[in-house]
Amino acid sequence: MSISQENKNKLKSLLGEDRVFFKDEPQMDQATFLSFGTDRTKVYVPDYEILTFPKNTQEVSEIVKFAFENDIKIVPSGGRTGYAGGAVAKSGEIVISLSKMDQVLDFDPFFGSLTVQAGMITKNLHKEAEERGFYFPVDFAATGSSHIGGNIATNAGGVRVVHYGLIRQWVLGLKVVTGTGEILEFNGEILKNNTGYDLKHLFIGSEGTLGIITECTLKLTKKPVDNRILFTAVPDFPSILELFKETHNMSLPILAFEFLTKYCLDKVIDHLHVPDPFSEVSPYYVLMEFEIAEESDDEKLFSFLETILEKGYVSDGSLAQNSRQAETFWKYREGISESISIDYTVHKNDISLPLRNMNPFLEDMQALLSSKYPGFEVALFGHIGDGNLHLNIVKPKDLSDAEFFSQCKKVDPSMFELLQKHHGSISAEHGIGLLKKDFLHFSRSSAEIEVMRLIKKALDPKNLLNPGKILP
Ligand SMILES: Cc1cc2nc3c(=O)[nH]c(=O)nc-3n(C[C@H](O)[C@H](O)[C@H](O)COP(=O)(O)OP(=O)(O)OC[C@H]3O[C@@H](n4cnc5c(N)ncnc54)[C@H](O)[C@@H]3O)c2cc1C
């Protein structure tokens, strides 16, 4: 598809020459242009026509109206850290990058809420909240690049869901532009509003298929007074779950409960050139973060450590002595994605299960892999306290990339059948995007998928917003 000169002029007069770029006009180097039509999946080749950088909701609405009149598909683009292909533009689309929409719009010191444009980088939002004496708790390894709008569009989770929940719990209000260019505003900044359907929730986790989020009002909380990191070696998988159960008997709030295998720890040690923090080898490790409010809380933590050692749930454990050591401990967990994706070819899966079904699922999964794919190694880690496993299959050296991915495609449906059997979900927090849309039926019934289609039709009648994502 080529864009007529008249249409190019229309967009240029709307946004100015420096905020709209065309595939066939080399105002920007090709690699940078294409990078706005992709994410971290690295599976799809971007190929799109127009890149736009609106500065406010009205401009987003004008761009969508332009696309609507000219039947051009639209891809909303955030920080492009997604793992599901949701921000991939590969079919002549117009990409709407929110990256120039990063302003604070309002602050309510009474409730503690912040209204910002959706393109604000998540870490900057953390800073803005802290400067006002508050705390925004959604955090994970990509928040230095992800946008708050992208986080809402994927209903992001992260490392502290076990205490604070998913981002859905923190969204008070949204402003969105629908597939016709209409601007809708939901709820504003109020806490209580039982006036019919709470429509903002439709947009949270909708991966840009129902509307473009342009502004959001987020609830803030108080920062934990202090915290402590406990890094432990665990002798077997069932002990991880027992250990989690044991944290319920503590009076200290648990902020994070993350696990990794020896395989993952070794990959981080190799990639980041850091020492092994444990003197003895163990198959599993659990990193826990606790909130500490007063000195006596440290005693509670030591007595917890004694109990879990006595009960045999852990074989070794270290309590970070200072914030520097705490940061180092976190690196062993947060460095895993980077260590395995840069040094190896991996097929990622982000799944969730009820905790009590974790062990039987993993036994079934192990049996499946060893009978059908004996050469595959698995990097297993994740937010285990939330029932969330990152199950990454690592390519054996002697297999070509093409052969590896084709074999993984065959493993996926068998794994999703096992997930169904154990009441799990095929996507815990990364979303469906392009990557998992053919498998949506493993987690959603055909009646549910039909309702999703009807909702999409009502908000995006020409199917222009991120078409082909989520829905098969
Ligand atoms: C190292 C690493 C660790 C990660 N850890 C986690 C984790 O712990 N938990 C977790 O949940 N995720 C994690 N992710 C995945 C990813 O960071 C999240 O999905 C994040 O929320 C995506 O935000 P983004 O701004 O990068 O969105 P993008 O990748 O740009 O887009 C994601 C989807 O949202 C849509 N979108 C983006 N902005 C908007 C908008 N303003 N309006 C409407 N639609 C929009 C896009 O079209 C796309 O469908 C991780 C990623 C990396 C690279």
Short mmCIF file of C-alpha atoms and ligand atoms in Angstrom, two decimals:
data_model
loop_
_atom_site.label_atom_id
_atom_site.label_comp_id
_atom_site.label_asym_id
_atom_site.label_seq_id
_atom_site.Cartn_x
_atom_site.Cartn_y
_atom_site.Cartn_z
CA MET A 1 0.00 0.00 0.00
CA SER A 2 1.31 3.46 -0.75
CA ILE A 3 0.11 6.63 0.92
CA SER A 4 -1.02 9.45 -1.39
CA GLN A 5 0.76 12.79 -1.23
CA GLU A 6 -2.51 14.39 -0.18
CA ASN A 7 -2.79 12.06 2.82
CA LYS A 8 0.87 12.59 3.74
CA ASN A 9 0.25 16.34 3.72
CA LYS A 10 -2.83 15.88 5.90
CA LEU A 11 -0.82 14.06 8.57
CA LYS A 12 2.08 16.49 8.32
CA SER A 13 -0.22 19.44 8.84
CA LEU A 14 -1.81 17.67 11.81
CA LEU A 15 1.43 16.69 13.59
CA GLY A 16 4.18 18.74 11.98
CA GLU A 17 7.03 17.33 9.82
CA ASP A 18 8.99 16.07 12.84
CA ARG A 19 6.27 13.83 14.30
CA VAL A 20 5.20 11.79 11.27
CA PHE A 21 7.41 9.50 9.20
CA PHE A 22 6.69 7.41 6.10
CA LYS A 23 8.25 4.14 5.00
CA ASP A 24 9.06 5.52 1.55
CA GLU A 25 10.46 8.88 2.73
CA PRO A 26 13.86 8.45 4.36
CA GLN A 27 13.58 11.14 7.07
CA MET A 28 14.66 8.59 9.69
CA ASP A 29 17.07 5.67 9.36
CA GLN A 30 15.31 2.46 8.42
CA ALA A 31 16.37 0.45 11.49
CA THR A 32 15.01 3.08 13.90
CA PHE A 33 11.80 3.37 11.88
CA LEU A 34 11.26 -0.42 11.95
CA SER A 35 12.10 -0.68 15.66
CA PHE A 36 8.86 1.18 16.45
CA GLY A 37 6.89 -1.66 14.85
CA THR A 38 8.23 -4.48 16.95
CA ASP A 39 8.71 -5.78 20.51
CA ARG A 40 10.93 -8.28 22.36
CA THR A 41 9.53 -11.39 20.65
CA LYS A 42 12.10 -11.14 17.81
CA VAL A 43 9.94 -13.62 15.86
CA TYR A 44 8.18 -11.26 13.42
CA VAL A 45 9.61 -8.99 10.74
CA PRO A 46 8.13 -5.47 10.99
CA ASP A 47 6.83 -3.87 7.79
CA TYR A 48 4.51 -0.89 8.09
CA GLU A 49 3.82 2.43 6.36
CA ILE A 50 3.48 5.35 8.77
CA LEU A 51 4.98 6.21 12.15
CA THR A 52 3.33 8.93 14.24
CA PHE A 53 4.21 10.62 17.52
CA PRO A 54 1.12 12.40 18.91
CA LYS A 55 1.50 14.65 21.95
CA ASN A 56 -2.03 14.55 23.35
CA THR A 57 -5.37 12.72 23.29
CA GLN A 58 -6.84 15.04 20.67
CA GLU A 59 -4.01 14.28 18.25
CA VAL A 60 -4.41 10.52 18.85
CA SER A 61 -8.11 10.92 18.07
CA GLU A 62 -7.33 12.83 14.84
CA ILE A 63 -4.87 10.14 13.72
CA VAL A 64 -7.42 7.38 14.40
CA LYS A 65 -10.11 9.33 12.50
CA PHE A 66 -7.67 9.66 9.57
CA ALA A 67 -7.01 5.89 9.69
CA PHE A 68 -10.76 5.21 9.93
CA GLU A 69 -11.52 7.32 6.84
CA ASN A 70 -8.73 5.66 4.86
CA ASP A 71 -9.17 2.09 6.18
CA ILE A 72 -5.63 1.90 7.53
CA LYS A 73 -4.90 -0.54 10.35
CA ILE A 74 -3.42 0.86 13.54
CA VAL A 75 -0.82 -0.51 15.96
CA PRO A 76 -0.43 1.27 19.33
CA SER A 77 3.22 1.21 20.33
CA GLY A 78 4.42 1.61 23.93
CA GLY A 79 7.86 0.82 25.32
CA ARG A 80 8.04 -2.27 23.04
CA THR A 81 9.13 -4.59 25.84
CA GLY A 82 6.21 -6.97 25.26
CA TYR A 83 6.75 -10.71 24.88
CA ALA A 84 3.60 -11.55 22.89
CA GLY A 85 4.01 -9.67 19.59
CA GLY A 86 1.20 -7.23 20.49
CA ALA A 87 3.13 -4.16 19.34
CA VAL A 88 4.31 -5.78 16.09
CA ALA A 89 3.32 -3.93 12.89
CA LYS A 90 3.94 -6.13 9.85
CA SER A 91 1.09 -5.43 7.44
CA GLY A 92 1.28 -1.84 6.21
CA GLU A 93 -0.16 -0.25 9.36
CA ILE A 94 0.06 3.19 10.90
CA VAL A 95 2.00 2.94 14.16
CA ILE A 96 0.97 5.31 16.93
CA SER A 97 3.88 5.66 19.33
CA LEU A 98 2.90 7.13 22.70
CA SER A 99 6.50 7.96 23.57
CA LYS A 100 6.02 11.73 23.32
CA MET A 101 3.06 11.58 25.70
CA ASP A 102 4.90 11.43 29.01
CA GLN A 103 3.66 14.35 31.09
CA VAL A 104 2.21 14.45 34.61
CA LEU A 105 -1.27 15.98 34.32
CA ASP A 106 -2.60 16.03 37.86
CA PHE A 107 -1.95 14.90 41.44
CA ASP A 108 -4.46 14.39 44.24
CA PRO A 109 -2.64 14.45 47.62
CA PHE A 110 -5.78 13.42 49.56
CA PHE A 111 -6.43 10.01 47.99
CA GLY A 112 -2.91 9.82 46.70
CA SER A 113 -3.42 9.53 42.96
CA LEU A 114 -1.49 10.65 39.93
CA THR A 115 -2.85 11.36 36.45
CA VAL A 116 -0.30 10.98 33.67
CA GLN A 117 -0.13 10.60 29.92
CA ALA A 118 0.08 6.96 28.87
CA GLY A 119 3.54 7.17 27.29
CA MET A 120 5.30 7.84 30.57
CA ILE A 121 8.08 5.32 31.23
CA THR A 122 7.10 3.24 34.24
CA LYS A 123 10.30 4.00 36.20
CA ASN A 124 9.63 7.73 35.73
CA LEU A 125 6.18 7.22 37.19
CA HIS A 126 7.82 5.58 40.23
CA LYS A 127 10.00 8.68 40.59
CA GLU A 128 7.07 11.11 40.22
CA ALA A 129 5.15 9.19 42.91
CA GLU A 130 8.13 9.15 45.30
CA GLU A 131 8.77 12.88 44.83
CA ARG A 132 5.23 13.41 46.12
CA GLY A 133 5.75 11.14 49.14
CA PHE A 134 3.97 8.12 47.64
CA TYR A 135 4.81 4.81 46.00
CA PHE A 136 3.62 3.02 42.86
CA PRO A 137 4.17 -0.69 43.39
CA VAL A 138 4.04 -2.28 39.90
CA ASP A 139 7.65 -3.14 39.11
CA PHE A 140 9.69 -5.64 37.10
CA ALA A 141 12.89 -5.93 35.06
CA ALA A 142 11.56 -3.98 32.03
CA THR A 143 10.09 -0.93 33.79
CA GLY A 144 13.07 1.20 32.76
CA SER A 145 11.71 1.00 29.19
CA SER A 146 8.03 0.01 29.35
CA HIS A 147 5.27 2.64 29.30
CA ILE A 148 2.54 2.89 31.89
CA GLY A 149 0.02 2.71 29.00
CA GLY A 150 1.67 -0.49 27.74
CA ASN A 151 1.56 -1.88 31.29
CA ILE A 152 -2.17 -1.17 31.49
CA ALA A 153 -2.78 -2.53 27.99
CA THR A 154 -1.14 -5.81 29.08
CA ASN A 155 -2.43 -5.78 32.68
CA ALA A 156 1.17 -6.13 33.78
CA GLY A 157 2.16 -7.96 36.93
CA GLY A 158 5.76 -8.15 38.04
CA VAL A 159 7.67 -9.08 41.15
CA ARG A 160 5.35 -7.73 43.86
CA VAL A 161 1.97 -9.05 42.69
CA VAL A 162 1.93 -11.40 45.66
CA HIS A 163 1.41 -8.33 47.87
CA TYR A 164 0.09 -5.54 45.65
CA GLY A 165 -1.76 -7.38 42.88
CA LEU A 166 -1.70 -6.71 39.12
CA ILE A 167 -1.81 -3.21 37.65
CA ARG A 168 -5.60 -3.55 37.28
CA GLN A 169 -5.89 -2.93 41.03
CA TRP A 170 -4.12 0.44 40.68
CA VAL A 171 -6.04 2.00 37.80
CA LEU A 172 -8.67 4.48 38.97
CA GLY A 173 -9.48 6.17 35.67
CA LEU A 174 -8.65 6.00 31.97
CA LYS A 175 -8.98 8.17 28.90
CA VAL A 176 -9.06 6.14 25.68
CA VAL A 177 -9.57 6.68 21.97
CA THR A 178 -11.73 3.99 20.35
CA GLY A 179 -11.46 2.58 16.83
CA THR A 180 -13.64 5.37 15.41
CA GLY A 181 -11.57 8.15 17.00
CA GLU A 182 -14.10 8.81 19.73
CA ILE A 183 -12.63 9.89 23.08
CA LEU A 184 -14.02 8.10 26.15
CA GLU A 185 -13.23 8.98 29.73
CA PHE A 186 -13.84 6.46 32.51
CA ASN A 187 -14.27 7.22 36.21
CA GLY A 188 -11.69 9.99 36.64
CA GLU A 189 -10.14 9.80 40.09
CA ILE A 190 -12.91 8.55 42.34
CA LEU A 191 -12.68 5.42 44.45
CA LYS A 192 -16.36 4.53 44.64
CA ASN A 193 -18.55 4.69 41.56
CA ASN A 194 -21.23 2.02 41.27
CA THR A 195 -23.02 3.46 38.27
CA GLY A 196 -23.31 0.52 35.93
CA TYR A 197 -20.59 -1.30 34.01
CA ASP A 198 -17.03 -0.35 34.97
CA LEU A 199 -15.89 -0.07 31.37
CA LYS A 200 -12.28 0.85 32.11
CA HIS A 201 -11.64 -2.79 32.98
CA LEU A 202 -12.35 -3.80 29.38
CA PHE A 203 -9.33 -1.80 28.26
CA ILE A 204 -6.99 -3.14 30.93
CA GLY A 205 -5.32 -6.14 29.31
CA SER A 206 -6.93 -5.54 25.90
CA GLU A 207 -3.50 -5.16 24.21
CA GLY A 208 -4.54 -2.19 22.10
CA THR A 209 -7.40 -4.04 20.39
CA LEU A 210 -10.28 -1.97 21.86
CA GLY A 211 -8.80 1.50 22.21
CA ILE A 212 -5.67 3.53 22.63
CA ILE A 213 -5.07 4.48 26.25
CA THR A 214 -3.93 8.11 26.26
CA GLU A 215 -4.22 9.11 29.93
CA CYS A 216 -4.56 7.25 33.19
CA THR A 217 -5.19 8.03 36.83
CA LEU A 218 -3.33 5.68 39.15
CA LYS A 219 -3.88 5.03 42.80
CA LEU A 220 -0.69 5.36 44.85
CA THR A 221 0.25 3.86 48.18
CA LYS A 222 2.82 4.37 50.94
CA LYS A 223 6.33 3.03 50.42
CA PRO A 224 7.28 0.15 52.75
CA VAL A 225 9.28 1.61 55.68
CA ASP A 226 12.09 -0.85 54.96
CA ASN A 227 12.50 -4.29 53.48
CA ARG A 228 14.69 -7.37 53.79
CA ILE A 229 15.69 -9.86 51.16
CA LEU A 230 16.08 -13.50 52.09
CA PHE A 231 17.72 -15.70 49.44
CA THR A 232 17.39 -19.42 50.12
CA ALA A 233 18.40 -22.76 48.64
CA VAL A 234 15.51 -25.25 48.47
CA PRO A 235 16.02 -29.03 48.21
CA ASP A 236 12.99 -29.91 46.02
CA PHE A 237 9.97 -28.35 44.31
CA PRO A 238 7.29 -29.35 46.89
CA SER A 239 9.38 -27.57 49.56
CA ILE A 240 8.98 -24.29 47.62
CA LEU A 241 5.23 -24.54 48.12
CA GLU A 242 5.58 -25.51 51.78
CA LEU A 243 7.87 -22.55 52.26
CA PHE A 244 5.27 -20.25 50.73
CA LYS A 245 2.61 -21.71 53.03
CA GLU A 246 4.92 -21.05 55.98
CA THR A 247 5.10 -17.33 55.09
CA HIS A 248 1.36 -17.13 55.86
CA ASN A 249 2.17 -17.90 59.50
CA MET A 250 4.43 -14.87 59.74
CA SER A 251 3.23 -11.49 60.86
CA LEU A 252 5.48 -9.70 58.35
CA PRO A 253 3.99 -8.78 54.97
CA ILE A 254 5.66 -10.68 52.14
CA LEU A 255 6.34 -8.38 49.17
CA ALA A 256 7.87 -10.88 46.75
CA PHE A 257 8.23 -14.66 46.51
CA GLU A 258 10.28 -15.62 43.43
CA PHE A 259 11.97 -18.86 42.46
CA LEU A 260 14.62 -20.06 40.03
CA THR A 261 16.35 -23.32 39.26
CA LYS A 262 20.06 -24.13 39.49
CA TYR A 263 20.13 -24.02 35.67
CA CYS A 264 18.93 -20.36 35.72
CA LEU A 265 21.33 -19.38 38.51
CA ASP A 266 24.26 -20.78 36.50
CA LYS A 267 23.22 -18.85 33.39
CA VAL A 268 23.11 -15.57 35.36
CA ILE A 269 26.50 -16.32 36.97
CA ASP A 270 28.01 -16.94 33.50
CA HIS A 271 26.36 -13.96 31.82
CA LEU A 272 26.82 -11.31 34.51
CA HIS A 273 30.18 -12.67 35.80
CA VAL A 274 28.91 -12.71 39.39
CA PRO A 275 29.91 -15.23 42.11
CA ASP A 276 27.74 -18.15 43.17
CA PRO A 277 26.01 -16.88 46.35
CA PHE A 278 25.65 -20.40 47.78
CA SER A 279 28.40 -22.73 48.94
CA GLU A 280 26.45 -25.91 48.21
CA VAL A 281 24.60 -26.92 45.07
CA SER A 282 20.82 -26.98 45.29
CA PRO A 283 18.20 -27.66 42.57
CA TYR A 284 16.01 -24.64 43.46
CA TYR A 285 16.36 -21.20 44.98
CA VAL A 286 13.73 -18.87 46.41
CA LEU A 287 14.10 -15.13 46.86
CA MET A 288 11.75 -13.54 49.38
CA GLU A 289 11.24 -9.89 50.15
CA PHE A 290 9.62 -8.88 53.46
CA GLU A 291 8.41 -5.53 54.69
CA ILE A 292 10.09 -4.41 57.88
CA ALA A 293 8.56 -1.64 59.98
CA GLU A 294 10.51 -1.81 63.26
CA GLU A 295 13.66 -3.31 64.76
CA SER A 296 11.88 -6.26 66.35
CA ASP A 297 10.80 -7.35 62.86
CA ASP A 298 14.35 -8.49 62.17
CA GLU A 299 14.05 -10.94 65.08
CA LYS A 300 10.85 -12.31 63.54
CA LEU A 301 12.73 -12.84 60.31
CA PHE A 302 15.58 -14.72 62.02
CA SER A 303 13.14 -16.94 63.81
CA PHE A 304 11.34 -17.58 60.48
CA LEU A 305 14.69 -18.58 58.94
CA GLU A 306 15.33 -20.97 61.86
CA THR A 307 11.90 -22.55 61.43
CA ILE A 308 12.26 -23.15 57.70
CA LEU A 309 15.75 -24.60 58.18
CA GLU A 310 14.48 -26.88 60.96
CA LYS A 311 11.53 -28.05 58.87
CA GLY A 312 13.89 -28.77 55.98
CA TYR A 313 12.10 -26.45 53.53
CA VAL A 314 15.42 -24.73 52.90
CA SER A 315 18.96 -26.08 53.12
CA ASP A 316 20.71 -22.72 53.24
CA GLY A 317 19.75 -19.06 53.38
CA SER A 318 21.24 -15.57 53.49
CA LEU A 319 19.64 -12.37 54.65
CA ALA A 320 20.88 -9.33 52.73
CA GLN A 321 22.91 -7.21 55.13
CA ASN A 322 22.43 -3.92 53.33
CA SER A 323 20.69 -2.41 50.32
CA ARG A 324 23.67 -3.15 48.08
CA GLN A 325 23.54 -6.84 48.88
CA ALA A 326 19.76 -6.77 48.45
CA GLU A 327 20.25 -5.36 44.94
CA THR A 328 22.82 -8.06 44.19
CA PHE A 329 20.40 -10.79 45.32
CA TRP A 330 17.71 -9.34 43.07
CA LYS A 331 20.14 -9.49 40.12
CA TYR A 332 20.20 -13.30 40.33
CA ARG A 333 16.46 -13.28 39.72
CA GLU A 334 16.00 -10.27 37.45
CA GLY A 335 19.03 -11.12 35.30
CA ILE A 336 17.59 -14.44 34.12
CA SER A 337 15.57 -13.22 31.09
CA GLU A 338 18.49 -11.23 29.76
CA SER A 339 21.06 -13.98 30.44
CA ILE A 340 19.18 -16.67 28.61
CA SER A 341 17.82 -14.51 25.75
CA ILE A 342 21.17 -12.95 24.85
CA ASP A 343 23.37 -16.02 25.12
CA TYR A 344 20.88 -18.65 23.92
CA THR A 345 17.90 -19.17 21.61
CA VAL A 346 14.81 -19.72 23.74
CA HIS A 347 11.14 -20.41 23.29
CA LYS A 348 9.33 -18.53 26.05
CA ASN A 349 6.19 -19.48 27.87
CA ASP A 350 4.54 -17.51 30.65
CA ILE A 351 1.88 -19.63 32.31
CA SER A 352 -0.06 -19.78 35.56
CA LEU A 353 -1.63 -22.47 37.69
CA PRO A 354 -3.32 -22.88 41.04
CA LEU A 355 -0.41 -23.46 43.44
CA ARG A 356 -1.73 -26.83 44.57
CA ASN A 357 -1.65 -28.08 40.96
CA MET A 358 1.90 -26.89 40.23
CA ASN A 359 3.68 -30.06 41.21
CA PRO A 360 1.49 -32.51 39.25
CA PHE A 361 1.64 -30.18 36.22
CA LEU A 362 5.44 -30.04 36.34
CA GLU A 363 5.65 -33.84 36.68
CA ASP A 364 3.42 -34.24 33.61
CA MET A 365 5.44 -31.62 31.74
CA GLN A 366 8.72 -33.32 32.60
CA ALA A 367 7.33 -36.64 31.35
CA LEU A 368 6.20 -34.98 28.10
CA LEU A 369 9.56 -33.35 27.44
CA SER A 370 11.67 -36.38 28.27
CA SER A 371 9.58 -38.75 26.18
CA LYS A 372 9.15 -36.52 23.10
CA TYR A 373 11.95 -33.93 23.25
CA PRO A 374 14.79 -35.47 25.28
CA GLY A 375 17.39 -32.89 24.15
CA PHE A 376 15.43 -29.87 25.39
CA GLU A 377 16.58 -28.05 28.51
CA VAL A 378 14.17 -25.89 30.46
CA ALA A 379 14.91 -22.63 32.23
CA LEU A 380 12.22 -22.52 34.89
CA PHE A 381 11.70 -19.49 37.09
CA GLY A 382 9.06 -16.95 37.99
CA HIS A 383 6.67 -15.29 40.36
CA ILE A 384 5.84 -18.58 42.05
CA GLY A 385 3.93 -16.92 44.90
CA ASP A 386 1.36 -15.83 42.26
CA GLY A 387 1.27 -19.28 40.63
CA ASN A 388 3.21 -17.84 37.67
CA LEU A 389 5.88 -19.91 35.91
CA HIS A 390 8.19 -18.69 33.16
CA LEU A 391 8.89 -21.91 31.34
CA ASN A 392 11.56 -21.26 28.73
CA ILE A 393 12.75 -24.03 26.46
CA VAL A 394 16.40 -23.59 25.49
CA LYS A 395 17.56 -24.65 22.03
CA PRO A 396 19.98 -27.57 21.97
CA LYS A 397 23.24 -26.58 20.21
CA ASP A 398 22.93 -29.15 17.41
CA LEU A 399 19.45 -28.00 16.28
CA SER A 400 18.90 -25.19 13.75
CA ASP A 401 16.71 -22.28 14.86
CA ALA A 402 14.05 -23.25 12.30
CA GLU A 403 13.94 -26.88 13.44
CA PHE A 404 13.91 -25.84 17.11
CA PHE A 405 10.97 -23.42 16.73
CA SER A 406 9.04 -25.89 14.63
CA GLN A 407 9.47 -28.55 17.35
CA CYS A 408 8.45 -26.01 20.03
CA LYS A 409 5.27 -25.31 18.08
CA LYS A 410 4.45 -28.98 18.45
CA VAL A 411 5.23 -28.96 22.20
CA ASP A 412 3.01 -25.96 22.93
CA PRO A 413 -0.40 -27.55 22.29
CA SER A 414 0.57 -30.59 24.39
CA MET A 415 1.67 -28.28 27.19
CA PHE A 416 -1.53 -26.23 26.92
CA GLU A 417 -3.56 -29.44 27.17
CA LEU A 418 -1.73 -30.19 30.41
CA LEU A 419 -2.47 -26.66 31.61
CA GLN A 420 -6.14 -27.17 30.84
CA LYS A 421 -6.09 -30.45 32.75
CA HIS A 422 -4.57 -28.70 35.80
CA HIS A 423 -6.84 -25.57 35.55
CA GLY A 424 -4.07 -23.21 34.49
CA SER A 425 -3.80 -20.34 31.99
CA ILE A 426 -1.70 -20.19 28.80
CA SER A 427 -0.71 -16.59 29.57
CA ALA A 428 -0.12 -15.32 33.10
CA GLU A 429 0.97 -11.75 32.43
CA HIS A 430 2.57 -11.31 28.99
CA GLY A 431 -0.74 -11.42 27.09
CA ILE A 432 -1.81 -13.18 23.90
CA GLY A 433 -0.77 -10.81 21.07
CA LEU A 434 0.16 -12.65 17.90
CA LEU A 435 2.13 -15.33 19.65
CA LYS A 436 -0.63 -17.22 21.42
CA LYS A 437 -3.81 -16.25 19.61
CA ASP A 438 -4.17 -19.68 17.97
CA PHE A 439 -4.19 -21.22 21.43
CA LEU A 440 -6.67 -18.88 23.12
CA HIS A 441 -9.28 -21.66 23.19
CA PHE A 442 -7.17 -23.54 25.73
CA SER A 443 -7.97 -20.80 28.27
CA ARG A 444 -11.23 -19.26 27.02
CA SER A 445 -14.45 -20.95 25.92
CA SER A 446 -15.90 -20.30 22.45
CA ALA A 447 -18.78 -18.41 24.10
CA GLU A 448 -16.29 -16.10 25.84
CA ILE A 449 -14.37 -15.55 22.59
CA GLU A 450 -17.64 -14.68 20.85
CA VAL A 451 -18.44 -12.06 23.54
CA MET A 452 -14.93 -10.62 23.06
CA ARG A 453 -15.61 -10.32 19.31
CA LEU A 454 -18.90 -8.49 19.96
CA ILE A 455 -17.19 -6.05 22.36
CA LYS A 456 -14.46 -5.42 19.80
CA LYS A 457 -17.05 -4.77 17.10
CA ALA A 458 -18.81 -2.19 19.28
CA LEU A 459 -15.62 -0.24 19.98
CA ASP A 460 -13.76 -0.84 16.72
CA PRO A 461 -16.40 -1.47 14.02
CA LYS A 462 -13.91 -1.54 11.12
CA ASN A 463 -11.47 -3.86 12.96
CA LEU A 464 -8.61 -1.40 12.56
CA LEU A 465 -7.17 -1.42 16.07
CA ASN A 466 -4.39 -4.00 16.33
CA PRO A 467 -6.25 -6.44 14.06
CA GLY A 468 -5.17 -10.06 14.27
CA LYS A 469 -3.98 -9.71 17.86
CA ILE A 470 -5.56 -11.72 20.72
CA LEU A 471 -8.55 -12.98 18.70
CA PRO A 472 -7.85 -15.89 16.33
C1 LIG B 1 13.26 -8.32 30.87
C2 LIG B 1 11.75 -8.29 30.84
C3 LIG B 1 11.04 -8.64 31.98
C4 LIG B 1 9.65 -8.59 31.98
N1 LIG B 1 9.00 -8.92 33.13
C5 LIG B 1 7.66 -8.80 33.17
C6 LIG B 1 6.96 -9.06 34.39
O1 LIG B 1 7.53 -9.41 35.40
N2 LIG B 1 5.61 -8.90 34.38
C7 LIG B 1 4.93 -8.50 33.26
O2 LIG B 1 3.69 -8.35 33.32
N3 LIG B 1 5.57 -8.30 32.10
C8 LIG B 1 6.90 -8.42 32.01
N4 LIG B 1 7.55 -8.19 30.84
C9 LIG B 1 6.77 -7.93 29.61
C10 LIG B 1 6.51 -6.46 29.28
O3 LIG B 1 7.50 -5.62 29.84
C11 LIG B 1 5.11 -6.02 29.75
O4 LIG B 1 4.15 -6.73 29.01
C12 LIG B 1 4.86 -4.52 29.63
O5 LIG B 1 3.68 -4.20 30.34
C13 LIG B 1 4.72 -4.02 28.20
O6 LIG B 1 4.71 -2.60 28.19
P1 LIG B 1 5.26 -1.79 26.92
O7 LIG B 1 5.02 -0.34 27.15
O8 LIG B 1 6.63 -2.19 26.59
O9 LIG B 1 4.22 -2.29 25.81
P2 LIG B 1 4.47 -2.72 24.30
O10 LIG B 1 5.34 -3.92 24.22
O11 LIG B 1 4.87 -1.54 23.49
O12 LIG B 1 2.98 -3.13 23.91
C14 LIG B 1 2.32 -4.20 24.53
C15 LIG B 1 0.87 -4.25 24.01
O13 LIG B 1 0.15 -3.11 24.48
C16 LIG B 1 -0.32 -2.30 23.39
N5 LIG B 1 -0.13 -0.91 23.83
C17 LIG B 1 1.01 -0.27 24.19
N6 LIG B 1 0.73 0.97 24.60
C18 LIG B 1 -0.62 1.14 24.49
C19 LIG B 1 -1.51 2.20 24.76
N7 LIG B 1 -1.11 3.37 25.24
N8 LIG B 1 -2.84 2.00 24.53
C20 LIG B 1 -3.30 0.82 24.06
N9 LIG B 1 -2.49 -0.21 23.77
C21 LIG B 1 -1.17 -0.06 24.00
C22 LIG B 1 0.53 -2.72 22.20
O14 LIG B 1 -0.17 -2.53 20.99
C23 LIG B 1 0.75 -4.19 22.50
O15 LIG B 1 -0.36 -4.95 22.11
C24 LIG B 1 8.95 -8.22 30.80
C25 LIG B 1 9.66 -7.87 29.65
C26 LIG B 1 11.04 -7.90 29.66
C27 LIG B 1 11.77 -7.50 28.41
#
